[in-house]
XYZ file of C-alpha atoms in Angstrom:
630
model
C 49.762 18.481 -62.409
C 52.015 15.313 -63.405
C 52.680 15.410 -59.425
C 49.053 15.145 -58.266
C 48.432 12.790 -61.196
C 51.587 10.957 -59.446
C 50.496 11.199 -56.042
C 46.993 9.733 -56.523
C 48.327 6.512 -58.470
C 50.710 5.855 -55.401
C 48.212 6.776 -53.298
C 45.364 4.475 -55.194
C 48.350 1.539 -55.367
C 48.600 1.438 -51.774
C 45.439 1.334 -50.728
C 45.264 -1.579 -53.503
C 48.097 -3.295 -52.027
C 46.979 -2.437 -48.582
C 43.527 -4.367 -49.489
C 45.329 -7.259 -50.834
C 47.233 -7.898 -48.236
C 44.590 -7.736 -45.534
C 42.417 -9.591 -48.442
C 45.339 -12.492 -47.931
C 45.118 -12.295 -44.224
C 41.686 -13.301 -43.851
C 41.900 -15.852 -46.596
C 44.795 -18.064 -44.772
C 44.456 -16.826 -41.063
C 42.658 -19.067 -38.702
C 41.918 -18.098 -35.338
C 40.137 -20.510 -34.150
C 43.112 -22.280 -34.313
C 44.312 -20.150 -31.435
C 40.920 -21.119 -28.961
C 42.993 -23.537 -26.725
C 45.172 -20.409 -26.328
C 42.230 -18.051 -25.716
C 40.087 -20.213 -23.483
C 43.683 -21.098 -20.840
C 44.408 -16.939 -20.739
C 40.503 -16.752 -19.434
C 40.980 -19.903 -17.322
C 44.848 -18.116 -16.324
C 42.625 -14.666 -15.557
C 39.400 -14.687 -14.081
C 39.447 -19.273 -12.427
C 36.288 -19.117 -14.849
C 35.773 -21.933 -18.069
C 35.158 -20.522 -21.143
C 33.649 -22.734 -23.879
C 34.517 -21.689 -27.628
C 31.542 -24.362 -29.465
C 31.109 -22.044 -32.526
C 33.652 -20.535 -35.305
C 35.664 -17.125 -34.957
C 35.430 -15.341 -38.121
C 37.925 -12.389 -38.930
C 37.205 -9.795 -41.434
C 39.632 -6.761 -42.295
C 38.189 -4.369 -44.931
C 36.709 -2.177 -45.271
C 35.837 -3.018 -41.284
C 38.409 -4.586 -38.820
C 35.533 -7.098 -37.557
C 34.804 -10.252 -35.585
C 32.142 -13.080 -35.484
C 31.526 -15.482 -32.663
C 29.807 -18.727 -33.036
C 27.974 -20.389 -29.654
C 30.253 -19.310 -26.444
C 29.531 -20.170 -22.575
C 31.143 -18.630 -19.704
C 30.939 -20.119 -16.360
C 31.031 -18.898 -12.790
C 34.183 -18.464 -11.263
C 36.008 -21.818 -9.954
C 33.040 -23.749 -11.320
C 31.155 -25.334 -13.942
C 27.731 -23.555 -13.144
C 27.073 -21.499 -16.524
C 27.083 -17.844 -16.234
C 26.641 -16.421 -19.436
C 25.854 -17.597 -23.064
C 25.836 -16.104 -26.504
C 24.671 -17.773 -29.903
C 25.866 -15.320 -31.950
C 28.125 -12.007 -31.828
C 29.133 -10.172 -34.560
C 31.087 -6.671 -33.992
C 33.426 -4.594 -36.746
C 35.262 -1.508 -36.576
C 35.354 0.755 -39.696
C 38.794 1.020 -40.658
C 39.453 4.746 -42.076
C 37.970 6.491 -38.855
C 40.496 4.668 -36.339
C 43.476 6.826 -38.123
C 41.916 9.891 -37.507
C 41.232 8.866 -33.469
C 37.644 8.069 -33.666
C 36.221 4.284 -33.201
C 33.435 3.692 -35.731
C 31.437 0.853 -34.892
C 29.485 -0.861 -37.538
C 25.941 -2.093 -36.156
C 26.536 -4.876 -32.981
C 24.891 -7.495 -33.575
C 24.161 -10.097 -30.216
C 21.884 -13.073 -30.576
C 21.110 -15.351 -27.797
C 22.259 -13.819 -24.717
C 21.747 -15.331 -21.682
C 23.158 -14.302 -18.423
C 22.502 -15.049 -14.358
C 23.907 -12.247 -12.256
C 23.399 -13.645 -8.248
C 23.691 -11.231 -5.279
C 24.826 -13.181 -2.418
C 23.925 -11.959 1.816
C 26.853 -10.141 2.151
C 26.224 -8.151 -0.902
C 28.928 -9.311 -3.635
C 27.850 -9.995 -6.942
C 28.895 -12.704 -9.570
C 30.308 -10.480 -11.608
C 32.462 -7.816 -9.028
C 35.747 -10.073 -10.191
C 34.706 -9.400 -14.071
C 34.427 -5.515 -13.236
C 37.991 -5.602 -11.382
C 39.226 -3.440 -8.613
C 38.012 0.149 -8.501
C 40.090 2.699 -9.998
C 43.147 3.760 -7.829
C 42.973 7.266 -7.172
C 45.545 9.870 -9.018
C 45.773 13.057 -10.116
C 44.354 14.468 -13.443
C 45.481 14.075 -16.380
C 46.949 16.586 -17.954
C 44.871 18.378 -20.575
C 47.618 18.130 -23.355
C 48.211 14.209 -22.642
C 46.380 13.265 -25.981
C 43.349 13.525 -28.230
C 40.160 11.956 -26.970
C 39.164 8.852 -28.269
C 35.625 9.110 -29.210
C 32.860 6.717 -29.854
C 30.250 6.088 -32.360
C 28.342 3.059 -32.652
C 25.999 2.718 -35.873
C 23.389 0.940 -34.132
C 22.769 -2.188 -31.481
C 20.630 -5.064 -31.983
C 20.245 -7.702 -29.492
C 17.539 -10.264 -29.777
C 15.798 -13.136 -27.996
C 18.405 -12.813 -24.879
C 17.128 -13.835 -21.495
C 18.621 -11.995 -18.498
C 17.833 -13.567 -14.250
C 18.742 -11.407 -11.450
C 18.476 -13.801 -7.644
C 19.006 -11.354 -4.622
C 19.839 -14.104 -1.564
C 19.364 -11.572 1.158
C 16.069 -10.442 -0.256
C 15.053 -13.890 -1.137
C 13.434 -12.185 -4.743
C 14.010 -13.444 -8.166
C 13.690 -11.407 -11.705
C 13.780 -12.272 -14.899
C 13.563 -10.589 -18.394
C 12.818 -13.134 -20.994
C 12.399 -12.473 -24.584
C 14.429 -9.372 -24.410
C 14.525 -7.576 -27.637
C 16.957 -4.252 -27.864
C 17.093 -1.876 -31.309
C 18.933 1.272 -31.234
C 19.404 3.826 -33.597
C 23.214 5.798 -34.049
C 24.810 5.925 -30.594
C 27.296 8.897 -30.081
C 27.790 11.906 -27.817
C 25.509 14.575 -27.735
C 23.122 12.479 -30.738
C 19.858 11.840 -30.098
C 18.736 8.103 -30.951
C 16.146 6.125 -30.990
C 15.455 3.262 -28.483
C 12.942 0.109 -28.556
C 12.968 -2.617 -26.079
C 10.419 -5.388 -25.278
C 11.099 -7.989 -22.967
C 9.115 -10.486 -20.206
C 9.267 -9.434 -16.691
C 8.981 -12.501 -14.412
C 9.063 -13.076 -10.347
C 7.755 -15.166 -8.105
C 7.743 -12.691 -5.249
C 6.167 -10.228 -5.704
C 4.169 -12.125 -8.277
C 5.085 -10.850 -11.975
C 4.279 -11.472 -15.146
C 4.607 -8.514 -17.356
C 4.773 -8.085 -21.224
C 6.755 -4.751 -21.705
C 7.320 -2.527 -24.071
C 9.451 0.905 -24.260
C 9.805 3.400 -26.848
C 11.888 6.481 -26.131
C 14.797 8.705 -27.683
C 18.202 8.947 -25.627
C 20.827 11.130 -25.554
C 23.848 10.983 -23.814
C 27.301 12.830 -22.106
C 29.771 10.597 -21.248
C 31.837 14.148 -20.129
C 29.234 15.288 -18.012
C 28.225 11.828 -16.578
C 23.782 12.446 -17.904
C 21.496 10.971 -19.852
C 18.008 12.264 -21.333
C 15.186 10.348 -22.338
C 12.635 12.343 -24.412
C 9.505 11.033 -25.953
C 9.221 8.337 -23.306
C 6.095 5.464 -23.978
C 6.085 2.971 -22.127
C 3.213 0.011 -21.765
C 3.281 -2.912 -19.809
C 0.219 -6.068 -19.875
C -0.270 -8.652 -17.320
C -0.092 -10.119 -13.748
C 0.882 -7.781 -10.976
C 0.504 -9.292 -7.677
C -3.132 -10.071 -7.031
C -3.473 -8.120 -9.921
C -4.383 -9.691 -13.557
C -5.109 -8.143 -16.877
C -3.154 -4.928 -15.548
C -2.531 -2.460 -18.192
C -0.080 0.288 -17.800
C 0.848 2.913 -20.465
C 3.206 5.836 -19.491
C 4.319 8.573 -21.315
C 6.876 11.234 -20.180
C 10.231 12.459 -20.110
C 13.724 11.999 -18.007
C 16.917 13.076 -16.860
C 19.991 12.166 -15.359
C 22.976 14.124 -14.297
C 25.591 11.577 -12.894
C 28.061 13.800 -11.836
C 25.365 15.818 -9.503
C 23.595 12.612 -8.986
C 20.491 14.305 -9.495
C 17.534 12.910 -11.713
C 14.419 14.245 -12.605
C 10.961 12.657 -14.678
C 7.649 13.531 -15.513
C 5.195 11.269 -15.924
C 1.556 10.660 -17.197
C -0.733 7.748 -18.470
C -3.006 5.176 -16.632
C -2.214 2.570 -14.104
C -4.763 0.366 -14.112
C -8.024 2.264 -13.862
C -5.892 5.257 -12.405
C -5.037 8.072 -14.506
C -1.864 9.553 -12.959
C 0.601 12.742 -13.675
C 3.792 12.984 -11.405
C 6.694 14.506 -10.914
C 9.925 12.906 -9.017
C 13.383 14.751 -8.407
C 15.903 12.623 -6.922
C 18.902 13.605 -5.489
C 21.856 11.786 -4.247
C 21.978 8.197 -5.707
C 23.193 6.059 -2.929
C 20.358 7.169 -0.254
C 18.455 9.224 -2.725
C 16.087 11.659 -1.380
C 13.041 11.889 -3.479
C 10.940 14.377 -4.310
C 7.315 14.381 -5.787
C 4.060 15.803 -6.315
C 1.479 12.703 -7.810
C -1.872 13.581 -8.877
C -4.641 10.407 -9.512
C -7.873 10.594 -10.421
C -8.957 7.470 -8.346
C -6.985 4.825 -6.567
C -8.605 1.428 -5.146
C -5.694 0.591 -2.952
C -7.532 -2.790 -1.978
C -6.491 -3.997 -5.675
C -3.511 -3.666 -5.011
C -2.289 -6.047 -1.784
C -2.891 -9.542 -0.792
C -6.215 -10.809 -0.402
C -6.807 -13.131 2.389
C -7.265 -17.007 1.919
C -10.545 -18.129 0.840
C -13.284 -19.542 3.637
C -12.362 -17.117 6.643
C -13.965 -18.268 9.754
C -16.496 -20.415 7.965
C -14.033 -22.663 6.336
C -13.262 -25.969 7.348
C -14.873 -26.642 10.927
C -12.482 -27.595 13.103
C -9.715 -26.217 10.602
C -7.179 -24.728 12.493
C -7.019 -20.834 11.732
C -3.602 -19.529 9.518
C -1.182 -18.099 11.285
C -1.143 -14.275 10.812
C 2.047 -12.584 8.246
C 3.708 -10.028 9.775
C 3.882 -7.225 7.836
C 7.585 -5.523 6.775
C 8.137 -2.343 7.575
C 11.785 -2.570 6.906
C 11.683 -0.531 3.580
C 10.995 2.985 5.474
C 14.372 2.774 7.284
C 16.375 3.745 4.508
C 13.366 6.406 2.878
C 14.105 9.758 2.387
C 10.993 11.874 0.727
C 9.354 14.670 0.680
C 5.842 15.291 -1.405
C 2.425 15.878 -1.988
C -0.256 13.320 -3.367
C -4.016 14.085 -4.385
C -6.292 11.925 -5.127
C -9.744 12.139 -6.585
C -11.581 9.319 -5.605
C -9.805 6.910 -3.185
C -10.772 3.495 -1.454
C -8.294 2.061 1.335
C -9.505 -1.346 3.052
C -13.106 -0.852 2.015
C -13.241 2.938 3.102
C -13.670 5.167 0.569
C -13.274 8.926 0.414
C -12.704 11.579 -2.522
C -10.742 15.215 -2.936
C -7.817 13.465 -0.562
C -4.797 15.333 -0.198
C -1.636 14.301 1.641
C 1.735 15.937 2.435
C 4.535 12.773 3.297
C 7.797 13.302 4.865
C 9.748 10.623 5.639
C 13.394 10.093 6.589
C 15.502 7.896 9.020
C 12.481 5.159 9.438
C 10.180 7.856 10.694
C 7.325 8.556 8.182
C 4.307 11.534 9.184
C 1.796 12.380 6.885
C 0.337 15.706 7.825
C -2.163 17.195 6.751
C -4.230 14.182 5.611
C -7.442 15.583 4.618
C -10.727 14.674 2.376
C -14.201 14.615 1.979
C -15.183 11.769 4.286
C -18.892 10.047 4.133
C -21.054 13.501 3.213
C -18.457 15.249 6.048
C -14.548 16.050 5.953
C -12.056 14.079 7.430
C -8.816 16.221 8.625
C -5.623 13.416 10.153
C -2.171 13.432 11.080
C -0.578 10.212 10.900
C 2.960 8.953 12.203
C 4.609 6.177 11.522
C 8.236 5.143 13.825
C 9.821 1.925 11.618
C 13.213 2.363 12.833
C 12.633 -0.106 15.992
C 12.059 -3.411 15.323
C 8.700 -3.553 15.985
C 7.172 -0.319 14.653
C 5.239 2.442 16.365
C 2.149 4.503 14.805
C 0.100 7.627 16.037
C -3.042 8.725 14.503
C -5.229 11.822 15.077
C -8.667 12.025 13.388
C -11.366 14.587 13.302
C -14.128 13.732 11.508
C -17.187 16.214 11.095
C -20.103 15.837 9.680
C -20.144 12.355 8.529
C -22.401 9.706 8.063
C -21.596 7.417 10.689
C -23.297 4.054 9.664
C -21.777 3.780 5.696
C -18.752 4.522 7.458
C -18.754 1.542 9.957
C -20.191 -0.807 7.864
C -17.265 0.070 5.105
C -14.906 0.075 7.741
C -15.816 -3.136 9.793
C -18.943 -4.659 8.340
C -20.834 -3.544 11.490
C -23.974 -2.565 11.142
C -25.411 -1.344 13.988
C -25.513 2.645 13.935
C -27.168 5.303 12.044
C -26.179 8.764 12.472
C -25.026 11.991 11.324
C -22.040 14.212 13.650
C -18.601 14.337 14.684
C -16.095 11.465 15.565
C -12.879 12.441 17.408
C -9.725 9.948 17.373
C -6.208 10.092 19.246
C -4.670 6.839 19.218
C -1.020 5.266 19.664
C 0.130 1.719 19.057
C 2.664 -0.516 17.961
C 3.022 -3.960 16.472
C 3.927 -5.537 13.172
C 0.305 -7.645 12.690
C -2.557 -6.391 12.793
C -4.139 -7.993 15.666
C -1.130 -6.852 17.614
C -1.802 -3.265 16.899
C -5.594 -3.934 17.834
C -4.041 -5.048 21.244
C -1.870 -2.569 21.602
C -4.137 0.100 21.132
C -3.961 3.589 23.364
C -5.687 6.940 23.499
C -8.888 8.099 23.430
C -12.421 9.257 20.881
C -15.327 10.894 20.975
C -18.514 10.826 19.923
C -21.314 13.022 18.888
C -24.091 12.237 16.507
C -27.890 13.827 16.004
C -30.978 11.998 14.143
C -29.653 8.725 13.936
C -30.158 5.349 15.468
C -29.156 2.417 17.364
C -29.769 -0.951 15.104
C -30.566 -4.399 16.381
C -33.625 -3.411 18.581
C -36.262 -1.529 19.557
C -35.827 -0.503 22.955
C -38.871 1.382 23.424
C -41.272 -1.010 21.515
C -39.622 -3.790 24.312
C -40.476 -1.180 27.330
C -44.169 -0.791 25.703
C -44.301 -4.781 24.892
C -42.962 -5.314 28.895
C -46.730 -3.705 29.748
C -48.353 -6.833 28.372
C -46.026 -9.094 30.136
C -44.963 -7.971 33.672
C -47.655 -10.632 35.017
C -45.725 -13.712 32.931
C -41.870 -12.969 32.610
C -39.213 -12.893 35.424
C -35.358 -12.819 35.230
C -34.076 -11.853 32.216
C -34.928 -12.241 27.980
C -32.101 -12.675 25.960
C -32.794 -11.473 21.890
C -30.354 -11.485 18.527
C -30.011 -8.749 17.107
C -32.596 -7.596 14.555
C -31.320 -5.539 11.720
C -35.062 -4.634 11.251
C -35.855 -2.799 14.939
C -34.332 0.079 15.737
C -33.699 3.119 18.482
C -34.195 5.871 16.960
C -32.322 9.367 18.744
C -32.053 12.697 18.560
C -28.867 12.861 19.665
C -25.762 10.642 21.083
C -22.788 12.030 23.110
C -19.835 9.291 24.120
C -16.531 9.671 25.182
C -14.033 6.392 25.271
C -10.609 5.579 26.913
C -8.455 2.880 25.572
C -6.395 0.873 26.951
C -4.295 -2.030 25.557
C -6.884 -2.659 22.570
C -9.984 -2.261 24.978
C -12.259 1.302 25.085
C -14.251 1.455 27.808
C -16.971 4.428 28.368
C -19.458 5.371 31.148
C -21.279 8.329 29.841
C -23.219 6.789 27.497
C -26.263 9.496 26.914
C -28.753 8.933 24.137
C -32.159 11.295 24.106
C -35.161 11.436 22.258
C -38.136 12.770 23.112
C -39.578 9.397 24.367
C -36.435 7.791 25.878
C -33.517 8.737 27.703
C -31.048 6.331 27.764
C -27.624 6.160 29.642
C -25.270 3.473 29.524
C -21.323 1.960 30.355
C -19.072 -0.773 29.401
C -16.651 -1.817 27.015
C -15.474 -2.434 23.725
C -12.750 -5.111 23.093
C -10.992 -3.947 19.884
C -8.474 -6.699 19.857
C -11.509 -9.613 20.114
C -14.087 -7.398 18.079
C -16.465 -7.624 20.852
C -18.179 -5.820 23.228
C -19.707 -6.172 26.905
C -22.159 -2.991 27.909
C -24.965 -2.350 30.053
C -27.883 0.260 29.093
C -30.186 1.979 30.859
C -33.712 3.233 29.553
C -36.369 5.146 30.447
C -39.907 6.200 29.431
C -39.957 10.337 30.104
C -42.393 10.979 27.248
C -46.299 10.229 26.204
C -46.136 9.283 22.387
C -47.221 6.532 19.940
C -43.515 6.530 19.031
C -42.292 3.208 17.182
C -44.259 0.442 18.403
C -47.514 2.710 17.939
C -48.964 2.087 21.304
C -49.591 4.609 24.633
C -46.811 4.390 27.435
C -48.059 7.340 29.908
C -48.469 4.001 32.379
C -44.707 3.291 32.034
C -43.191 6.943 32.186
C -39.854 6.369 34.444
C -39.884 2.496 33.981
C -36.200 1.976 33.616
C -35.324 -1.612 31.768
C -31.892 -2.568 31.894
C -30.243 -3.769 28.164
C -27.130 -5.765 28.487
C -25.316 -5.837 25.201
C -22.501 -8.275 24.274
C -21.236 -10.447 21.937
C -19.392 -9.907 18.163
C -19.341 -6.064 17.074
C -20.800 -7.684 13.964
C -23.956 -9.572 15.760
C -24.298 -8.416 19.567
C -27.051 -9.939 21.459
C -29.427 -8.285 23.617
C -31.086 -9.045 27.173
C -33.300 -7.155 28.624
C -34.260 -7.458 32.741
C -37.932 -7.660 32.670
C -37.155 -8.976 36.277
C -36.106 -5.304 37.159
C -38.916 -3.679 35.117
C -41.458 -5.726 37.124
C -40.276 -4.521 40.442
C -39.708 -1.093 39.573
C -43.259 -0.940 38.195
C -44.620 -2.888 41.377
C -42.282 -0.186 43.476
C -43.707 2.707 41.456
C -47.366 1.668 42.272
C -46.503 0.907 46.223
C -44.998 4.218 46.629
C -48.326 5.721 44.539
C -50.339 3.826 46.869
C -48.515 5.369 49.774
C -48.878 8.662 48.632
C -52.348 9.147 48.138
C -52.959 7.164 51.269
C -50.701 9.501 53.192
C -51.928 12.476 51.416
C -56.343 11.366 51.811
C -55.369 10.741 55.532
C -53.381 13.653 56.553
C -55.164 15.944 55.088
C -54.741 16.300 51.632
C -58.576 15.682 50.969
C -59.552 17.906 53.756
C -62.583 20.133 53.413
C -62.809 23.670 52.788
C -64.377 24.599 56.225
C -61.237 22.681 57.667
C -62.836 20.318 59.235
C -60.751 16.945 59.194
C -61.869 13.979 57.035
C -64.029 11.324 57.101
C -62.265 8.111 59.174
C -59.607 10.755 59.989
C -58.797 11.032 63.736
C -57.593 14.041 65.649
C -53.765 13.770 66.368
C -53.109 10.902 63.845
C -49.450 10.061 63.191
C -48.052 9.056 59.347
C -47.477 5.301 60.859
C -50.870 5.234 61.675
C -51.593 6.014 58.559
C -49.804 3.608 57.037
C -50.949 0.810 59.465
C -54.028 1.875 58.253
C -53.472 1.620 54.164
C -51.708 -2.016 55.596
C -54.874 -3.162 56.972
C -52.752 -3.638 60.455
């Protein structure tokens, strides 16, 4: 017992001594006398300045630890400031390093600042800080030594301020006001994470508040990560967007050495409530999977909205210049996934129960199926779009059935000038990088077929039934606007269209009702939004119709309509010219007839005997020298 009692004194007298002597250490050694000395082996190393403006403290029990004052670090060969700390403080518990293990008290970084540039050819500011990759050799040898492993109590890093420039990209981030509390960080342990920070960009335009809450856990064997009880929420400007809220709550992980990574997702965008799942595999070209499920989506909210004015801005003001859009992003896309939709509205269209399957890879993106209840019908597409080539390619195929054709246009294009309920077949190619272009560049074909509707803007039949009043007073033709009050009303109207370059043209035109029959051929110029098209219509019916008044008088009067003008305000003329000498025709050849009929015989009496004034052997050009007066 003397022994142990022996022992321990020594034991306790060392660690005394031991404590002194470190004690004296840190009471007479100054390193900052050694900063010259520092500040030439970083000059010696790396070509960059480093600027020692604050003290070095030293402590050595019960933690081997370090404080550094203010420090700046510039970019290589220059004086441009790279990095900046106010304060770092950092200490290693003693006791643990003996038994292999590196204990790290809580880090403590106050201050930071940092500007990491990418340049065009793709190095960084900091690849000469990182060093040359590893050289390749074999293993080590599973006896060559116990692992060192580490354990850090906790980081704290506040009020540091990180920019990130991308010179190739011509973009710009940076996190401001970046706050960073961790709980124990070790192998295999769980901890807790908080970070807030300031998101900030010109382009896009950003200006975020964030904030994320989560629990991490880590394998620095295996190469993964896990992040359970994931929260995040973010407040503020999103591109055209402002007031954006986003809170997202989930889970994630990350296997390195697979280079695989997986996350679910759930929370509100917006005024979006979304649930995904993503799986992405392979981290240099990943190929990403998902399935994404939103309640409703208003995709307009989301891009650019054009300058203020349009075309009634500034008379005389000469028009912007169109922005290309980039397509450049799909080259490198690899994905495969399924996205739903309850309620969706994409450049003023708006549809609901939308589902669409997405594969993309190698620049070539097709969505197929695309379907969804379309404008009380469905609405069943294929879509393909070709951004490998400079300027990019697309192919569309639409079938829609049963919809309401005038909401539709109107949403679509602001034109209102059709009323309607049927089908609406599209097959369509083009190519082009604005949006005019791919008007222009339009190819393919559509159909048309629509029951009980209407043709806004006029009243063809009230004009036919007005003409009756006026074939003694108008000549040549009558040009009207459009009047969103009259309308042609139909019981059905067929159409087929070819395009060409950005221009549809048609020539079976039929339109029926029971009082009209109209027929018709022209041209639509997609690229210009206008149209050039000549109708046809007739009187086949006896009614009261629109205009409320009798047209037996003008059955097969034909008046010719010539539309053409804006899609959004078409004018009309009509050819009363034409309707005047058709009707003056129609009575000349009635005149004829019952001339021809009263003196050849068609009023001849029953006993056979010829007519009155009639003579024996009579010719038809008598007769009609006769109803001539010649």
């Amino acid at each position: 017992m003397k022994i142990i009692k022996y022992v321990l004194f020594s034991v306790g007298g060392l660690v005394i001594l031991a404590g002194a002597v470190l004690a004296y250490i840190a009471a007479t050694f100054d390193p900052n006398q050694y900063k010259p000395q520092i500040v030439q082996a970083v000059k010696d190393r790396t070509q960059r300045t480093l600027k020692l403006e604050g003290d070095i403290g030293l402590s050595f029990w019960p933690s081997i630890g370090a404080k550094i004052g203010k420090t700046t670090l510039s970019e290589r060969a220059s004086d441009r400031e790279f990095a900046a700390v106010d304060e770092v403080r950092i200490a290693l518990k003693l006791v643990p390093l003996l038994s292999g293990r590196a204990v790290v008290d809580t880090v403590r970084i106050r201050g930071l600042r940092a500007n990491i540039v990418k340049a065009k050819d793709g190095r960084t500011n900091v690849d000469d800080l990182a060093g040359p990759p590893p050289a390749k050799s074999a293993p080590a040898a599973k006896d060559g030594g116990a692992d060192f492993k580490l354990d850090i109590a906790g980081v704290e890093i506040t009020d540091a301020a990180v920019s990130y420039a991308d010179a190739a990209a011509g973009t710009k981030y940076v996190l401001s006001k970046l706050n960073l509390k961790t709980g124990r960080i070790a192998p295999g342990a769980p901890t807790g994470v908080a970070l807030s920070a300031r998101v900030l960009s010109d382009e896009p335009k950003l200006d975020l508040s964030v904030e994320l809450k989560t629990r991490l856990t880590f394998d620095p064997e295996k190469q993964s990560f896990a992040l359970a009880d994931f929260a995040l929420e973010a407040k503020g400007v999103a591109a055209s967007l402002t007031n954006l809220v986003v809170r997202l709550t989930g889970s994630a992980d990350v296997d390195g050495a697979k280079e695989r990574a997986r996350a679910q997702l759930a929370g509100k965008v917006a005024d979006s409530s979304i649930k995904a799942r993503l799986d992405i595999a392979g981290f240099a070209k990943p190929a990403i999977g998902f399935d994404v499920e939103v309640d409703q989506l208003d995709v307009d909210r989301y891009l650019p909205q054009p300058a203020g004015g349009g075309q009634s801005a500034g008379a005389g003001k000469q028009p912007e210049k169109e922005q290309p859009f980039d397509l450049s992003g799909l080259r490198d896309l690899r994905a495969n996934g399924t996205l739903k939709i309850g309620a969706l509205t994409a450049n003023n269209v708006r549809a609901s129960n939308v589902r669409l399957d997405l594969k993309a890879d190698g620049g070539r993106v097709e969505v197929n199926p695309l379907t969804a209840n379309f404008y009380q019908g469905t609405l069943a597409s294929t879509i393909a779009i070709n951004a490998a080539p400079a300027v990019p390619a697309f192919a569309a195929k639409h079938k829609m059935s049963g919809v309401t054709i005038g909401s539709f246009l109107k949403d679509l294009a602001n034109v209102d000038m059709l009323e309607g309920k049927g089908d609406v077949s599209v097959d369509v190619t083009t190519q082009g990088n604005t949006v005019s272009a791919l008007k222009k560049a339009l190819n393919g074909n559509a159909d048309v077929k629509l029951a009980d509707g209407a043709v806004k803007g006029i009243d063809i039949a009230g004009s036919i039934r007005d003409a009756k009043a006026k074939l003694g007073a108008l000549r040549g033709e009558q040009t009207q606007a459009a009047d969103k009050s009259q309308k042609t009303d139909f019981s059905e109207l067929t159409a087929t269209f070819r395009i060409a370059n950005g221009v549809a043209r048609n020539n079976d035109l039929s339109l029926k009702s029971p009082l009209l029959r109209v027929g018709g051929e022209g041209e639509i110029n997609i690229g210009a939004d206008s149209l050039t098209y000549l109708v046809k219509a007739s009187i086949v019916g006896t009614s009261k119709g629109q205009g409320g008044r009798e047209t037996e008088d003008l059955r097969g009067v034909t008046v010719p309509v010539r539309v053409s003008g804006p899609l959004s305000a078409p004018s009309y003329k009509l050819d009363f010219g034409s309707v005047v000498t058709d009707t003056a025709k129609q009575k000349l050849e009635q005149r004829v007839t019952d001339e021809l009929q009263k003196r050849l015989g068609g009023g001849a009496a029953k006993d056979g005997a010829a007519p009155e004034g009639a003579k024996p052997g009579g010719s038809a050009r008598d007769a009609l020298k006769g109803l001539f007066g010649r």
